Amino acid sequence: MRKKFFDQNHGLILQQLISHNADIGERMIIALRELEKATNNFDRARVIGGGGHGVVFKGIIDLKVVAIKKSRILVQREIGEFINEVAILSQVNHINVVKLLGCCLETEVSLLVYEFISNGTLYQHLHVGGPISLPWVDRIRIALEVARALSYLHSTALMPIFHRDIKSTNILLDDSLTAKVSDFGTSRYIPIDQTGVTTEVQGTKGYLDPMYYYTGRLTDKSDVFSFGVLLIELLTRKQPFVYRSEHGDNLVSHFRKLLAIGNLDVILDAQVMEEEDGEVQDVAAVAAMCTKLRGEDRPTMREVETTLESILVKKKKIPCNTTTRRHDVDETPINYTSIELVTIQEGRQYTMEEVNASEASRQYTMEEEILLSASYRR
């Protein structure tokens, strides 16, 4: 039976992996007996997480602590997501992306083995009980690290990768609170010569790009929208998938309206207001730009990354030379300061003050209100 499953899963995976790197299949394959030993035969006491899609066990392989992900439901879509995650993460090497160590193909529900990230999710750290949560300086640093990961996936990986499900529960934190983007089961490779690909819509309520939801056209700007929602979550400590204002607006719509009229204090987390040093308006402006209705009006993740870096440089929390990109290709840095660049339209740079004035005077159309206020299914 193990050989049957191995042959079945191995054939499917190699179709996607060998085309990129012929030794990936053998290098990453781990025997079932190793994982049984690592988890004490998948003892329930070793479970460290999970959800509707599966369960995660903690184990030890070769004296290294690992996380072992096992799908809960055996349907074709789950098998496809498993294969997709192996194909994508086997090609990715970035400090802010969780590292895939291997996979096991000898069970009907195949298993993925990751580096163990010890400190839970960003969601768990942010949405604790009581008034004190993650320090503001850690929140914007984590935001920058997620932006770096997405910028790398969009711009620097061998083929652009769109994550499709950026949210606080998919950001893992290690002992030093360094961010690791995880859960690539729904991600997609996108050929460089294609600006948008029609796909089955996947994502999470509250974070999902409304234009992607309604058109099925997946672009890098869909991840930008979700990242903008994540920024708003870090600023407000509100949960995007459940939040509703007293007038029924979702988190993005309510945040943008308050920013436009200069009344953001109503929704900001009190801890952020206490700890910030003048940079909240800059970060809020970036969040507003990322969550614009039309994808073409949003910045790229490279622009977002550079803007957040400039904010942290001003705050003197990272060295100035971090504005030079640290990827493996020779690129000329794009240096936008947090005030000078909020958006570029028709070749002109607009200041944050101009954008706020424009937003305050703008009347939302009925179509935009419906899109921004809609509840999206997972």
mmCIF file of C-alpha atoms in Angstrom:
data_model
loop_
_atom_site.group_PDB
_atom_site.id
_atom_site.type_symbol
_atom_site.label_atom_id
_atom_site.label_comp_id
_atom_site.label_asym_id
_atom_site.label_seq_id
_atom_site.Cartn_x
_atom_site.Cartn_y
_atom_site.Cartn_z
ATOM 1 C CA MET A 1 0.000 0.000 0.000
ATOM 2 C CA ARG A 2 2.861 2.394 0.831
ATOM 3 C CA LYS A 3 4.442 1.680 -2.555
ATOM 4 C CA LYS A 4 1.119 2.296 -4.289
ATOM 5 C CA PHE A 5 0.735 5.701 -2.642
ATOM 6 C CA PHE A 6 4.413 6.493 -3.235
ATOM 7 C CA ASP A 7 4.129 5.780 -6.966
ATOM 8 C CA GLN A 8 0.859 7.698 -7.202
ATOM 9 C CA ASN A 9 2.102 10.837 -5.446
ATOM 10 C CA HIS A 10 5.654 10.646 -6.758
ATOM 11 C CA GLY A 11 4.499 10.731 -10.354
ATOM 12 C CA LEU A 12 2.297 13.739 -9.795
ATOM 13 C CA ILE A 13 4.977 15.710 -7.974
ATOM 14 C CA LEU A 14 7.842 14.939 -10.311
ATOM 15 C CA GLN A 15 5.893 16.386 -13.226
ATOM 16 C CA GLN A 16 6.177 19.784 -11.562
ATOM 17 C CA LEU A 17 9.543 19.451 -9.816
ATOM 18 C CA ILE A 18 11.874 17.783 -12.298
ATOM 19 C CA SER A 19 11.265 20.493 -14.886
ATOM 20 C CA HIS A 20 12.923 22.930 -12.460
ATOM 21 C CA ASN A 21 15.576 20.785 -10.800
ATOM 22 C CA ALA A 22 16.124 17.110 -11.523
ATOM 23 C CA ASP A 23 17.379 16.180 -8.041
ATOM 24 C CA ILE A 24 14.548 17.802 -6.051
ATOM 25 C CA GLY A 25 12.345 14.705 -5.992
ATOM 26 C CA GLU A 26 14.938 12.406 -4.390
ATOM 27 C CA ARG A 27 16.566 15.124 -2.256
ATOM 28 C CA MET A 28 13.310 16.038 -0.514
ATOM 29 C CA ILE A 29 11.585 12.668 -0.149
ATOM 30 C CA ILE A 30 11.385 11.384 3.451
ATOM 31 C CA ALA A 31 10.322 7.850 4.374
ATOM 32 C CA LEU A 32 7.122 7.341 6.359
ATOM 33 C CA ARG A 33 8.960 5.353 9.043
ATOM 34 C CA GLU A 34 11.129 8.421 9.745
ATOM 35 C CA LEU A 35 8.081 10.582 10.345
ATOM 36 C CA GLU A 36 6.401 7.933 12.485
ATOM 37 C CA LYS A 37 9.527 7.803 14.635
ATOM 38 C CA ALA A 38 9.782 11.602 14.714
ATOM 39 C CA THR A 39 6.200 11.997 15.995
ATOM 40 C CA ASN A 40 5.865 8.870 18.174
ATOM 41 C CA ASN A 41 3.550 7.394 15.550
ATOM 42 C CA PHE A 42 1.674 10.688 15.121
ATOM 43 C CA ASP A 43 0.800 10.941 18.792
ATOM 44 C CA ARG A 44 -1.991 13.480 19.376
ATOM 45 C CA ALA A 45 0.159 14.968 22.141
ATOM 46 C CA ARG A 46 2.522 16.151 19.379
ATOM 47 C CA VAL A 47 -0.160 18.228 17.629
ATOM 48 C CA ILE A 48 0.828 21.922 17.621
ATOM 49 C CA GLY A 49 -1.710 23.401 15.229
ATOM 50 C CA GLY A 50 -4.216 22.865 12.485
ATOM 51 C CA GLY A 51 -7.475 23.959 10.984
ATOM 52 C CA GLY A 52 -10.031 22.965 8.409
ATOM 53 C CA HIS A 53 -7.359 21.782 5.971
ATOM 54 C CA GLY A 54 -5.245 19.592 8.226
ATOM 55 C CA VAL A 55 -3.166 19.120 11.333
ATOM 56 C CA VAL A 56 0.467 19.996 12.189
ATOM 57 C CA PHE A 57 2.686 17.787 14.364
ATOM 58 C CA LYS A 58 5.946 18.650 16.088
ATOM 59 C CA GLY A 59 8.728 16.139 15.553
ATOM 60 C CA ILE A 60 12.487 15.593 15.637
ATOM 61 C CA ILE A 61 14.488 14.381 12.629
ATOM 62 C CA ASP A 62 18.272 14.123 12.807
ATOM 63 C CA LEU A 63 18.253 16.108 16.069
ATOM 64 C CA LYS A 64 16.394 18.957 14.318
ATOM 65 C CA VAL A 65 12.920 20.071 15.428
ATOM 66 C CA VAL A 66 10.501 20.092 12.510
ATOM 67 C CA ALA A 67 6.829 20.747 11.809
ATOM 68 C CA ILE A 68 4.964 18.023 9.901
ATOM 69 C CA LYS A 69 1.782 19.014 8.082
ATOM 70 C CA LYS A 70 -0.812 16.340 7.365
ATOM 71 C CA SER A 71 -3.941 17.008 5.309
ATOM 72 C CA ARG A 72 -7.174 16.139 7.051
ATOM 73 C CA ILE A 73 -9.484 15.708 4.067
ATOM 74 C CA LEU A 74 -8.594 13.553 1.091
ATOM 75 C CA VAL A 75 -10.118 15.275 -1.920
ATOM 76 C CA GLN A 76 -8.527 16.083 -5.251
ATOM 77 C CA ARG A 77 -8.246 19.754 -4.376
ATOM 78 C CA GLU A 78 -6.264 18.940 -1.214
ATOM 79 C CA ILE A 79 -3.912 16.684 -3.193
ATOM 80 C CA GLY A 80 -3.456 19.459 -5.736
ATOM 81 C CA GLU A 81 -2.667 21.994 -3.018
ATOM 82 C CA PHE A 82 -0.101 19.637 -1.484
ATOM 83 C CA ILE A 83 1.644 19.192 -4.837
ATOM 84 C CA ASN A 84 1.481 22.912 -5.464
ATOM 85 C CA GLU A 85 3.062 23.749 -2.105
ATOM 86 C CA VAL A 86 5.951 21.334 -2.692
ATOM 87 C CA ALA A 87 6.511 22.696 -6.196
ATOM 88 C CA ILE A 88 6.599 26.297 -5.020
ATOM 89 C CA LEU A 89 8.499 26.058 -1.739
ATOM 90 C CA SER A 90 11.160 23.803 -3.227
ATOM 91 C CA GLN A 91 12.147 26.758 -5.426
ATOM 92 C CA VAL A 92 12.054 29.455 -2.737
ATOM 93 C CA ASN A 93 14.900 30.486 -0.450
ATOM 94 C CA HIS A 94 14.224 33.634 1.568
ATOM 95 C CA ILE A 95 14.754 34.429 5.231
ATOM 96 C CA ASN A 96 11.130 35.570 5.593
ATOM 97 C CA VAL A 97 9.548 32.518 3.923
ATOM 98 C CA VAL A 98 9.120 29.281 5.885
ATOM 99 C CA LYS A 99 11.540 26.636 4.599
ATOM 100 C CA LEU A 100 10.257 23.330 3.241
ATOM 101 C CA LEU A 101 12.596 20.483 4.263
ATOM 102 C CA GLY A 102 10.910 17.575 2.534
ATOM 103 C CA CYS A 103 7.800 15.516 1.920
ATOM 104 C CA CYS A 104 6.542 11.989 2.450
ATOM 105 C CA LEU A 105 4.652 10.272 -0.366
ATOM 106 C CA GLU A 106 3.978 6.865 1.220
ATOM 107 C CA THR A 107 0.533 7.650 2.619
ATOM 108 C CA GLU A 108 -2.761 8.349 0.917
ATOM 109 C CA VAL A 109 -2.663 11.832 2.472
ATOM 110 C CA SER A 110 0.873 13.037 1.800
ATOM 111 C CA LEU A 111 2.923 14.899 4.401
ATOM 112 C CA LEU A 112 5.035 18.069 4.281
ATOM 113 C CA VAL A 113 8.013 18.679 6.576
ATOM 114 C CA TYR A 114 8.984 22.282 7.407
ATOM 115 C CA GLU A 115 11.461 24.052 9.600
ATOM 116 C CA PHE A 116 9.848 24.455 13.013
ATOM 117 C CA ILE A 117 8.891 28.051 13.771
ATOM 118 C CA SER A 118 8.651 28.246 17.531
ATOM 119 C CA ASN A 119 6.654 31.333 18.407
ATOM 120 C CA GLY A 120 3.212 30.900 16.903
ATOM 121 C CA THR A 121 1.445 33.176 14.439
ATOM 122 C CA LEU A 122 1.237 36.930 14.111
ATOM 123 C CA TYR A 123 -2.496 36.608 14.765
ATOM 124 C CA GLN A 124 -1.859 34.949 18.139
ATOM 125 C CA HIS A 125 0.580 37.672 19.200
ATOM 126 C CA LEU A 126 -1.555 40.549 17.977
ATOM 127 C CA HIS A 127 -4.978 39.488 19.224
ATOM 128 C CA VAL A 128 -4.184 38.640 22.826
ATOM 129 C CA GLY A 129 -6.489 39.580 25.678
ATOM 130 C CA GLY A 130 -5.956 42.924 27.371
ATOM 131 C CA PRO A 131 -4.806 46.318 26.108
ATOM 132 C CA ILE A 132 -1.125 45.455 25.486
ATOM 133 C CA SER A 133 -0.072 43.483 22.438
ATOM 134 C CA LEU A 134 2.969 43.494 20.148
ATOM 135 C CA PRO A 135 5.018 46.716 20.464
ATOM 136 C CA TRP A 136 4.418 49.109 17.595
ATOM 137 C CA VAL A 137 8.056 48.981 16.468
ATOM 138 C CA ASP A 138 7.806 45.190 16.142
ATOM 139 C CA ARG A 139 4.586 45.495 14.166
ATOM 140 C CA ILE A 140 6.080 47.751 11.503
ATOM 141 C CA ARG A 141 9.267 45.658 11.347
ATOM 142 C CA ILE A 142 7.180 42.514 10.832
ATOM 143 C CA ALA A 143 5.205 44.342 8.142
ATOM 144 C CA LEU A 144 8.470 45.200 6.391
ATOM 145 C CA GLU A 145 9.652 41.584 6.583
ATOM 146 C CA VAL A 146 6.388 40.334 5.041
ATOM 147 C CA ALA A 147 6.708 43.004 2.344
ATOM 148 C CA ARG A 148 10.261 41.818 1.604
ATOM 149 C CA ALA A 149 9.048 38.222 1.241
ATOM 150 C CA LEU A 150 6.220 39.201 -1.110
ATOM 151 C CA SER A 151 8.486 41.507 -3.106
ATOM 152 C CA TYR A 152 10.902 38.608 -3.537
ATOM 153 C CA LEU A 153 8.136 36.223 -4.592
ATOM 154 C CA HIS A 154 6.698 38.722 -7.083
ATOM 155 C CA SER A 155 9.895 40.141 -8.530
ATOM 156 C CA THR A 156 12.951 38.046 -7.812
ATOM 157 C CA ALA A 157 12.025 34.364 -7.778
ATOM 158 C CA LEU A 158 12.700 32.431 -11.009
ATOM 159 C CA MET A 159 9.043 32.737 -11.918
ATOM 160 C CA PRO A 160 6.685 35.190 -10.169
ATOM 161 C CA ILE A 161 4.707 33.595 -7.334
ATOM 162 C CA PHE A 162 1.432 35.050 -6.044
ATOM 163 C CA HIS A 163 0.576 33.855 -2.531
ATOM 164 C CA ARG A 164 -3.232 34.442 -2.664
ATOM 165 C CA ASP A 165 -3.852 34.075 1.092
ATOM 166 C CA ILE A 166 -1.808 36.659 3.004
ATOM 167 C CA LYS A 167 -3.258 37.091 6.508
ATOM 168 C CA SER A 168 -2.020 37.249 10.085
ATOM 169 C CA THR A 169 -2.601 33.527 10.716
ATOM 170 C CA ASN A 170 -0.261 32.697 7.819
ATOM 171 C CA ILE A 171 2.611 34.778 9.230
ATOM 172 C CA LEU A 172 4.711 32.685 11.621
ATOM 173 C CA LEU A 173 7.104 34.259 14.147
ATOM 174 C CA ASP A 174 10.340 32.745 15.448
ATOM 175 C CA ASP A 175 11.967 33.320 18.846
ATOM 176 C CA SER A 176 13.228 36.754 17.785
ATOM 177 C CA LEU A 177 9.799 37.644 16.286
ATOM 178 C CA THR A 178 11.174 37.418 12.748
ATOM 179 C CA ALA A 179 8.311 36.932 10.284
ATOM 180 C CA LYS A 180 8.024 33.813 8.110
ATOM 181 C CA VAL A 181 5.333 33.725 5.423
ATOM 182 C CA SER A 182 3.717 30.277 5.344
ATOM 183 C CA ASP A 183 0.918 28.212 3.753
ATOM 184 C CA PHE A 184 1.553 28.194 0.014
ATOM 185 C CA GLY A 185 -1.084 25.596 -0.799
ATOM 186 C CA THR A 186 -3.188 28.052 -2.792
ATOM 187 C CA SER A 187 -0.266 30.007 -4.301
ATOM 188 C CA ARG A 188 0.372 30.147 -8.023
ATOM 189 C CA TYR A 189 3.320 30.448 -10.381
ATOM 190 C CA ILE A 190 2.559 33.092 -12.998
ATOM 191 C CA PRO A 191 4.438 33.224 -16.338
ATOM 192 C CA ILE A 192 6.378 36.476 -16.636
ATOM 193 C CA ASP A 193 4.664 37.436 -19.894
ATOM 194 C CA GLN A 194 1.169 37.239 -18.363
ATOM 195 C CA THR A 195 -0.189 40.238 -16.452
ATOM 196 C CA GLY A 196 -3.204 38.409 -15.092
ATOM 197 C CA VAL A 197 -4.429 34.823 -14.990
ATOM 198 C CA THR A 198 -8.017 33.711 -14.496
ATOM 199 C CA THR A 199 -8.204 31.227 -11.612
ATOM 200 C CA GLU A 200 -10.688 29.772 -9.180
ATOM 201 C CA VAL A 201 -10.966 32.455 -6.507
ATOM 202 C CA GLN A 202 -9.323 31.501 -3.220
ATOM 203 C CA GLY A 203 -8.523 33.565 -0.169
ATOM 204 C CA THR A 204 -9.954 34.562 3.197
ATOM 205 C CA LYS A 205 -12.894 36.775 4.055
ATOM 206 C CA GLY A 206 -11.769 40.266 4.976
ATOM 207 C CA TYR A 207 -8.374 39.997 3.228
ATOM 208 C CA LEU A 208 -9.526 39.084 -0.276
ATOM 209 C CA ASP A 209 -9.022 41.552 -3.132
ATOM 210 C CA PRO A 210 -12.567 42.538 -4.239
ATOM 211 C CA MET A 211 -11.615 42.856 -7.916
ATOM 212 C CA TYR A 212 -10.049 39.397 -7.886
ATOM 213 C CA TYR A 213 -13.180 38.086 -6.176
ATOM 214 C CA TYR A 214 -15.488 39.485 -8.847
ATOM 215 C CA THR A 215 -13.351 38.921 -11.964
ATOM 216 C CA GLY A 216 -11.222 35.880 -11.121
ATOM 217 C CA ARG A 217 -8.223 37.745 -12.580
ATOM 218 C CA LEU A 218 -5.209 37.062 -10.381
ATOM 219 C CA THR A 219 -2.342 39.574 -10.421
ATOM 220 C CA ASP A 220 0.411 40.652 -8.046
ATOM 221 C CA LYS A 221 -1.910 43.455 -6.932
ATOM 222 C CA SER A 222 -4.190 40.873 -5.264
ATOM 223 C CA ASP A 223 -1.421 40.139 -2.758
ATOM 224 C CA VAL A 224 -0.869 43.895 -2.407
ATOM 225 C CA PHE A 225 -4.502 44.330 -1.330
ATOM 226 C CA SER A 226 -4.230 41.539 1.264
ATOM 227 C CA PHE A 227 -1.005 43.056 2.563
ATOM 228 C CA GLY A 228 -2.772 46.414 2.901
ATOM 229 C CA VAL A 229 -5.449 44.735 5.020
ATOM 230 C CA LEU A 230 -2.672 43.214 7.145
ATOM 231 C CA LEU A 231 -1.225 46.723 7.683
ATOM 232 C CA ILE A 232 -4.646 47.959 8.789
ATOM 233 C CA GLU A 233 -4.895 45.002 11.177
ATOM 234 C CA LEU A 234 -1.492 45.925 12.666
ATOM 235 C CA LEU A 235 -2.579 49.550 13.075
ATOM 236 C CA THR A 236 -5.979 48.837 14.612
ATOM 237 C CA ARG A 237 -5.855 45.351 16.201
ATOM 238 C CA LYS A 238 -9.208 44.706 14.562
ATOM 239 C CA GLN A 239 -9.890 41.309 12.989
ATOM 240 C CA PRO A 240 -10.627 41.846 9.268
ATOM 241 C CA PHE A 241 -12.826 38.771 8.848
ATOM 242 C CA VAL A 242 -15.313 39.764 11.578
ATOM 243 C CA TYR A 243 -15.089 43.551 11.931
ATOM 244 C CA ARG A 244 -18.109 45.715 11.123
ATOM 245 C CA SER A 245 -18.514 49.392 11.958
ATOM 246 C CA GLU A 246 -21.725 50.704 13.472
ATOM 247 C CA HIS A 247 -22.808 51.600 9.929
ATOM 248 C CA GLY A 248 -22.025 48.112 8.609
ATOM 249 C CA ASP A 249 -18.727 48.912 6.855
ATOM 250 C CA ASN A 250 -15.988 46.304 6.804
ATOM 251 C CA LEU A 251 -12.559 47.120 8.208
ATOM 252 C CA VAL A 252 -11.004 48.359 4.951
ATOM 253 C CA SER A 253 -13.903 50.602 4.010
ATOM 254 C CA HIS A 254 -14.215 52.095 7.509
ATOM 255 C CA PHE A 255 -10.454 52.663 7.822
ATOM 256 C CA ARG A 256 -10.222 54.421 4.466
ATOM 257 C CA LYS A 257 -13.167 56.700 5.243
ATOM 258 C CA LEU A 258 -11.717 57.717 8.608
ATOM 259 C CA LEU A 259 -8.298 58.367 7.053
ATOM 260 C CA ALA A 260 -9.876 60.506 4.336
ATOM 261 C CA ILE A 261 -11.573 62.797 6.871
ATOM 262 C CA GLY A 262 -8.566 62.925 9.206
ATOM 263 C CA ASN A 263 -10.296 61.020 12.003
ATOM 264 C CA LEU A 264 -8.118 57.923 12.184
ATOM 265 C CA ASP A 265 -7.755 58.096 15.972
ATOM 266 C CA VAL A 266 -11.254 56.621 16.234
ATOM 267 C CA ILE A 267 -10.041 53.225 14.996
ATOM 268 C CA LEU A 268 -6.325 53.096 15.828
ATOM 269 C CA ASP A 269 -5.130 50.729 18.553
ATOM 270 C CA ALA A 270 -4.525 52.767 21.735
ATOM 271 C CA GLN A 271 -1.127 51.110 22.177
ATOM 272 C CA VAL A 272 -0.062 52.240 18.701
ATOM 273 C CA MET A 273 -1.115 55.821 19.468
ATOM 274 C CA GLU A 274 0.910 55.689 22.671
ATOM 275 C CA GLU A 275 4.082 54.212 21.158
ATOM 276 C CA GLU A 276 4.247 55.729 17.676
ATOM 277 C CA ASP A 277 6.520 58.657 16.898
ATOM 278 C CA GLY A 278 4.886 60.367 13.954
ATOM 279 C CA GLU A 279 5.040 57.492 11.475
ATOM 280 C CA VAL A 280 1.482 56.179 11.823
ATOM 281 C CA GLN A 281 0.099 58.544 9.188
ATOM 282 C CA ASP A 282 2.755 57.357 6.736
ATOM 283 C CA VAL A 283 1.969 53.685 7.384
ATOM 284 C CA ALA A 284 -1.775 54.391 7.180
ATOM 285 C CA ALA A 285 -1.267 56.098 3.816
ATOM 286 C CA VAL A 286 0.578 53.016 2.524
ATOM 287 C CA ALA A 287 -2.288 50.797 3.735
ATOM 288 C CA ALA A 288 -4.809 53.028 1.960
ATOM 289 C CA MET A 289 -2.849 52.869 -1.280
ATOM 290 C CA CYS A 290 -2.570 49.081 -1.090
ATOM 291 C CA THR A 291 -6.339 48.695 -0.613
ATOM 292 C CA LYS A 292 -7.486 50.892 -3.486
ATOM 293 C CA LEU A 293 -10.331 49.304 -5.404
ATOM 294 C CA ARG A 294 -8.576 49.166 -8.782
ATOM 295 C CA GLY A 295 -5.480 46.991 -8.823
ATOM 296 C CA GLU A 296 -3.660 49.290 -11.227
ATOM 297 C CA ASP A 297 -3.953 52.121 -8.689
ATOM 298 C CA ARG A 298 -2.109 50.122 -6.026
ATOM 299 C CA PRO A 299 1.691 50.194 -5.617
ATOM 300 C CA THR A 300 3.842 47.138 -6.276
ATOM 301 C CA MET A 301 5.264 45.194 -3.349
ATOM 302 C CA ARG A 302 8.716 46.509 -4.256
ATOM 303 C CA GLU A 303 7.448 50.059 -3.807
ATOM 304 C CA VAL A 304 5.738 49.126 -0.557
ATOM 305 C CA GLU A 305 8.893 47.449 0.734
ATOM 306 C CA THR A 306 11.050 50.475 -0.036
ATOM 307 C CA THR A 307 8.552 52.889 1.510
ATOM 308 C CA LEU A 308 8.338 50.889 4.746
ATOM 309 C CA GLU A 309 12.142 50.695 4.853
ATOM 310 C CA SER A 310 12.349 54.484 4.627
ATOM 311 C CA ILE A 311 9.862 54.820 7.492
ATOM 312 C CA LEU A 312 11.949 52.525 9.690
ATOM 313 C CA VAL A 313 15.167 54.300 8.702
ATOM 314 C CA LYS A 314 13.609 57.568 9.837
ATOM 315 C CA LYS A 315 12.671 55.850 13.080
ATOM 316 C CA LYS A 316 16.323 54.666 13.315
ATOM 317 C CA LYS A 317 15.287 51.059 13.860
ATOM 318 C CA ILE A 318 17.194 49.625 10.866
ATOM 319 C CA PRO A 319 20.522 50.726 9.323
ATOM 320 C CA CYS A 320 20.279 53.135 6.413
ATOM 321 C CA ASN A 321 21.930 50.684 4.010
ATOM 322 C CA THR A 322 18.935 48.348 4.240
ATOM 323 C CA THR A 323 17.263 50.445 1.572
ATOM 324 C CA THR A 324 19.607 48.691 -0.858
ATOM 325 C CA ARG A 325 17.877 45.497 -1.872
ATOM 326 C CA ARG A 326 19.417 42.249 -0.669
ATOM 327 C CA HIS A 327 18.187 39.841 -3.309
ATOM 328 C CA ASP A 328 20.293 37.663 -5.536
ATOM 329 C CA VAL A 329 19.978 39.770 -8.653
ATOM 330 C CA ASP A 330 21.676 43.012 -9.586
ATOM 331 C CA GLU A 331 18.934 45.582 -9.291
ATOM 332 C CA THR A 332 18.933 49.340 -9.067
ATOM 333 C CA PRO A 333 17.142 50.281 -5.834
ATOM 334 C CA ILE A 334 13.874 52.160 -6.098
ATOM 335 C CA ASN A 335 14.112 54.790 -3.381
ATOM 336 C CA TYR A 336 10.801 56.386 -2.495
ATOM 337 C CA THR A 337 10.535 58.109 0.862
ATOM 338 C CA SER A 338 7.421 57.594 2.916
ATOM 339 C CA ILE A 339 6.280 61.177 2.268
ATOM 340 C CA GLU A 340 7.431 61.633 -1.305
ATOM 341 C CA LEU A 341 5.800 58.504 -2.648
ATOM 342 C CA VAL A 342 2.359 57.400 -1.808
ATOM 343 C CA THR A 343 1.217 56.906 -5.380
ATOM 344 C CA ILE A 344 2.344 57.647 -8.898
ATOM 345 C CA GLN A 345 -0.252 58.615 -11.457
ATOM 346 C CA GLU A 346 0.386 59.991 -14.940
ATOM 347 C CA GLY A 347 4.073 60.386 -14.168
ATOM 348 C CA ARG A 348 3.576 62.667 -11.172
ATOM 349 C CA GLN A 349 4.414 61.970 -7.514
ATOM 350 C CA TYR A 350 1.822 62.976 -4.952
ATOM 351 C CA THR A 351 2.503 63.791 -1.314
ATOM 352 C CA MET A 352 0.575 62.148 1.498
ATOM 353 C CA GLU A 353 -1.199 65.436 2.179
ATOM 354 C CA GLU A 354 -2.389 65.651 -1.424
ATOM 355 C CA VAL A 355 -3.628 62.080 -1.354
ATOM 356 C CA ASN A 356 -5.543 62.676 1.880
ATOM 357 C CA ALA A 357 -7.104 65.831 0.449
ATOM 358 C CA SER A 358 -8.067 63.963 -2.700
ATOM 359 C CA GLU A 359 -9.579 61.089 -0.720
ATOM 360 C CA ALA A 360 -11.541 63.469 1.507
ATOM 361 C CA SER A 361 -13.147 65.161 -1.466
ATOM 362 C CA ARG A 362 -13.862 61.954 -3.323
ATOM 363 C CA GLN A 363 -17.402 60.527 -3.411
ATOM 364 C CA TYR A 364 -17.509 56.722 -3.468
ATOM 365 C CA THR A 365 -19.729 55.254 -6.149
ATOM 366 C CA MET A 366 -22.404 52.703 -5.294
ATOM 367 C CA GLU A 367 -20.353 50.012 -7.052
ATOM 368 C CA GLU A 368 -17.294 50.733 -4.914
ATOM 369 C CA GLU A 369 -19.309 50.705 -1.701
ATOM 370 C CA ILE A 370 -20.787 47.324 -2.593
ATOM 371 C CA LEU A 371 -17.365 45.880 -3.438
ATOM 372 C CA LEU A 372 -15.604 47.227 -0.347
ATOM 373 C CA SER A 373 -18.406 46.268 2.024
ATOM 374 C CA ALA A 374 -19.063 42.785 0.639
ATOM 375 C CA SER A 375 -18.444 39.673 2.706
ATOM 376 C CA TYR A 376 -16.247 37.217 0.847
ATOM 377 C CA ARG A 377 -16.458 33.472 1.229
ATOM 378 C CA ARG A 378 -13.267 31.505 1.745
#
